[in-house]
Amino acid sequence: YCILMQNLHHSEGFTETIPGTIRYNNTSLGTAPITAIIPHYNSDTNYSRVLIASGSQIYMRDDAQNAFRSIYSGLTANRVTSHDSRRNVTYISSEQDNMLQFQGGETLYSVGGGSTQAGPYRRVLFLKEVDRLFAGRHRDRHNEVAWSELSQPEIWDGASVDNIQSTDGDELEWAE
């Protein structure tokens, strides 16, 4: 995908706002910063989409209109920070809201439910070798790591958490 961006600077996976109104292709998104550009690809069906997080919403690119439209709202503003994919599903993390998943179509779903729901995480990472999602908590728990059940990204057991003890003031890199 090639995306026309105005008033934005994108480098090393992060997008920063340059003051002014943000425009993506033919869509004005107002003045809220873009906090994530989220590519989604399903290799089984060759289905691909680009999502972006801005303010309290997630937008999806409409290829036919060359514009973005909102498909999810009600998030804590500007807190979607990362994403990763596992077997044709894209997982989206937020520092304040529970983790979401996108499988295609027009809908985002919560990851898990009840006591096994994935909570608010600053970063999410899929490790293919162990078939698990790992996540780092938001800023008030700098060195905490959580993980999903083996081969079951819908299950986030409360016992699957570890606090990595820092030495000499070190912190996990993803907590920054």
Coordinates of C-alpha atoms in Angstrom, one line a residue:
Y1 CA 0.0 0.0 0.0
C2 CA 1.0 3.5 -0.7
I3 CA -0.7 6.1 1.5
L4 CA -0.6 9.8 1.0
M5 CA 0.0 11.5 4.3
Q6 CA -0.1 15.2 5.0
N7 CA 1.1 16.8 8.2
L8 CA 2.6 13.6 9.4
H9 CA 6.1 12.2 9.9
H10 CA 6.4 8.3 9.9
S11 CA 9.7 6.8 11.0
E12 CA 10.7 3.4 12.4
G13 CA 7.0 2.3 12.9
F14 CA 5.9 5.4 14.7
T15 CA 3.8 8.3 13.3
E16 CA 4.1 11.8 14.7
T17 CA 1.8 14.7 14.0
I18 CA 3.1 17.9 12.5
P19 CA 0.8 20.7 13.6
G20 CA -2.2 21.3 11.4
T21 CA -5.2 19.2 10.1
I22 CA -4.4 15.6 9.4
R23 CA -5.4 14.2 6.0
Y24 CA -5.1 10.6 4.8
N25 CA -5.8 10.3 1.1
N26 CA -9.2 12.0 0.8
T27 CA -10.2 11.8 4.5
S28 CA -9.8 14.7 7.0
L29 CA -9.3 13.2 10.4
G30 CA -9.3 16.4 12.4
T31 CA -6.4 17.3 14.6
A32 CA -6.0 14.2 16.7
P33 CA -2.7 12.5 16.2
I34 CA -2.3 9.2 14.3
T35 CA -1.0 6.8 16.9
A36 CA -0.9 3.6 14.8
I37 CA -0.9 2.5 11.1
I38 CA -2.1 -1.0 11.1
P39 CA -1.7 -3.2 8.0
H40 CA -3.9 -6.4 7.9
Y41 CA -3.3 -9.2 5.6
N42 CA -5.1 -12.6 5.3
S43 CA -2.8 -14.9 3.3
D44 CA -5.5 -17.6 2.9
T45 CA -7.9 -15.3 1.0
N46 CA -5.4 -12.6 -0.2
Y47 CA -7.6 -10.0 1.7
S48 CA -5.7 -6.9 2.8
R49 CA -6.7 -3.6 4.5
V50 CA -5.0 -0.7 6.2
L51 CA -6.4 0.5 9.5
I52 CA -5.3 3.7 11.4
A53 CA -5.9 4.8 14.9
S54 CA -6.6 8.4 15.5
G55 CA -8.1 10.0 18.6
S56 CA -10.8 7.7 20.0
Q57 CA -11.4 5.8 16.7
I58 CA -10.0 3.2 14.3
Y59 CA -10.5 3.9 10.7
M60 CA -10.3 1.5 7.7
R61 CA -9.2 2.4 4.2
D62 CA -11.9 2.1 1.5
D63 CA -9.9 1.4 -1.6
A64 CA -12.8 2.3 -3.9
Q65 CA -13.2 5.7 -2.4
N66 CA -9.5 6.3 -1.7
A67 CA -10.6 7.4 1.8
F68 CA -10.8 6.2 5.4
R69 CA -14.0 5.6 7.3
S70 CA -14.5 4.9 11.0
I71 CA -15.2 1.3 12.0
Y72 CA -14.7 1.5 15.7
S73 CA -15.1 4.3 18.3
G74 CA -15.2 4.8 22.0
L75 CA -11.5 4.2 22.7
T76 CA -9.6 6.3 25.2
A77 CA -8.2 9.0 22.9
N78 CA -4.7 8.6 21.5
R79 CA -3.8 5.4 23.4
V80 CA -3.7 2.7 20.6
T81 CA 0.1 2.1 20.4
S82 CA 0.9 -1.2 18.7
H83 CA -0.3 -4.2 16.8
D84 CA 0.9 -7.6 15.5
S85 CA -0.6 -10.4 13.5
R86 CA -1.1 -14.1 14.1
R87 CA -2.6 -16.5 11.5
N88 CA -4.6 -13.9 9.6
V89 CA -5.8 -12.0 12.7
T90 CA -4.4 -8.6 13.6
Y91 CA -4.2 -7.8 17.4
I92 CA -4.4 -4.1 18.4
S93 CA -3.2 -2.9 21.8
S94 CA -4.0 0.2 23.8
E95 CA -2.6 1.6 27.0
Q96 CA -6.1 2.2 28.4
D97 CA -8.5 -0.1 26.6
N98 CA -8.7 -3.9 26.3
M99 CA -7.0 -5.6 23.4
L100 CA -8.9 -5.8 20.1
Q101 CA -8.7 -8.1 17.1
F102 CA -9.4 -7.6 13.5
Q103 CA -10.2 -10.6 11.2
G104 CA -11.4 -8.6 8.2
G105 CA -14.7 -7.2 7.3
E106 CA -16.0 -4.1 9.2
T107 CA -15.8 -5.2 12.8
L108 CA -13.2 -5.2 15.6
Y109 CA -13.7 -7.7 18.5
S110 CA -12.4 -7.9 22.1
V111 CA -9.7 -10.5 22.7
G112 CA -11.1 -13.1 25.1
G113 CA -13.8 -12.4 27.7
G114 CA -14.5 -12.4 31.4
S115 CA -11.5 -13.4 33.5
T116 CA -9.5 -14.4 30.4
Q117 CA -9.9 -11.1 28.5
A118 CA -6.7 -9.4 27.4
G119 CA -6.4 -6.1 29.2
P120 CA -4.8 -2.8 28.3
Y121 CA -1.2 -3.3 27.1
R122 CA 1.3 -0.8 25.7
R123 CA 2.8 -3.3 23.2
V124 CA 1.7 -6.7 21.8
L125 CA 4.1 -9.1 20.1
F126 CA 3.5 -12.5 18.4
L127 CA 6.3 -15.1 18.7
K128 CA 5.7 -17.7 16.0
E129 CA 8.3 -20.1 17.6
V130 CA 6.1 -20.6 20.7
D131 CA 2.7 -19.6 19.1
R132 CA 1.9 -17.1 21.8
L133 CA 1.1 -13.4 22.1
F134 CA 3.2 -11.4 24.6
A135 CA 2.3 -8.0 25.9
G136 CA 3.9 -5.3 28.0
R137 CA 1.7 -3.4 30.4
H138 CA 1.1 0.3 30.3
R139 CA 3.5 2.9 31.9
D140 CA 2.7 2.4 35.6
R141 CA 3.9 -1.2 35.4
H142 CA 7.1 -0.7 33.4
N143 CA 8.6 -4.2 33.7
E144 CA 5.5 -6.4 33.6
V145 CA 5.1 -9.0 30.8
A146 CA 1.9 -11.0 30.2
W147 CA 1.3 -13.8 27.7
S148 CA -1.6 -15.7 26.2
E149 CA -2.1 -19.5 26.5
L150 CA 0.0 -21.7 24.2
S151 CA -1.7 -21.6 20.7
Q152 CA -4.8 -19.8 22.2
P153 CA -4.5 -16.1 21.9
E154 CA -8.1 -15.7 23.2
I155 CA -7.1 -16.8 26.7
W156 CA -5.1 -14.5 28.9
D157 CA -4.9 -16.1 32.3
G158 CA -4.2 -13.8 35.2
A159 CA -1.4 -16.1 36.4
S160 CA 0.5 -15.7 33.1
V161 CA 2.2 -12.5 34.2
D162 CA 5.8 -11.9 35.3
N163 CA 7.5 -8.8 36.7
I164 CA 11.0 -8.7 35.2
Q165 CA 13.2 -7.2 38.0
S166 CA 15.2 -4.3 36.8
T167 CA 18.9 -3.9 37.5
D168 CA 20.5 -0.5 37.7
G169 CA 17.2 1.2 36.7
D170 CA 16.8 -0.7 33.5
E171 CA 13.3 -1.0 32.0
L172 CA 11.9 -3.2 29.3
E173 CA 12.4 -1.4 26.0
W174 CA 8.7 -1.6 24.9
A175 CA 7.6 0.3 28.0
E176 CA 9.1 3.5 26.7

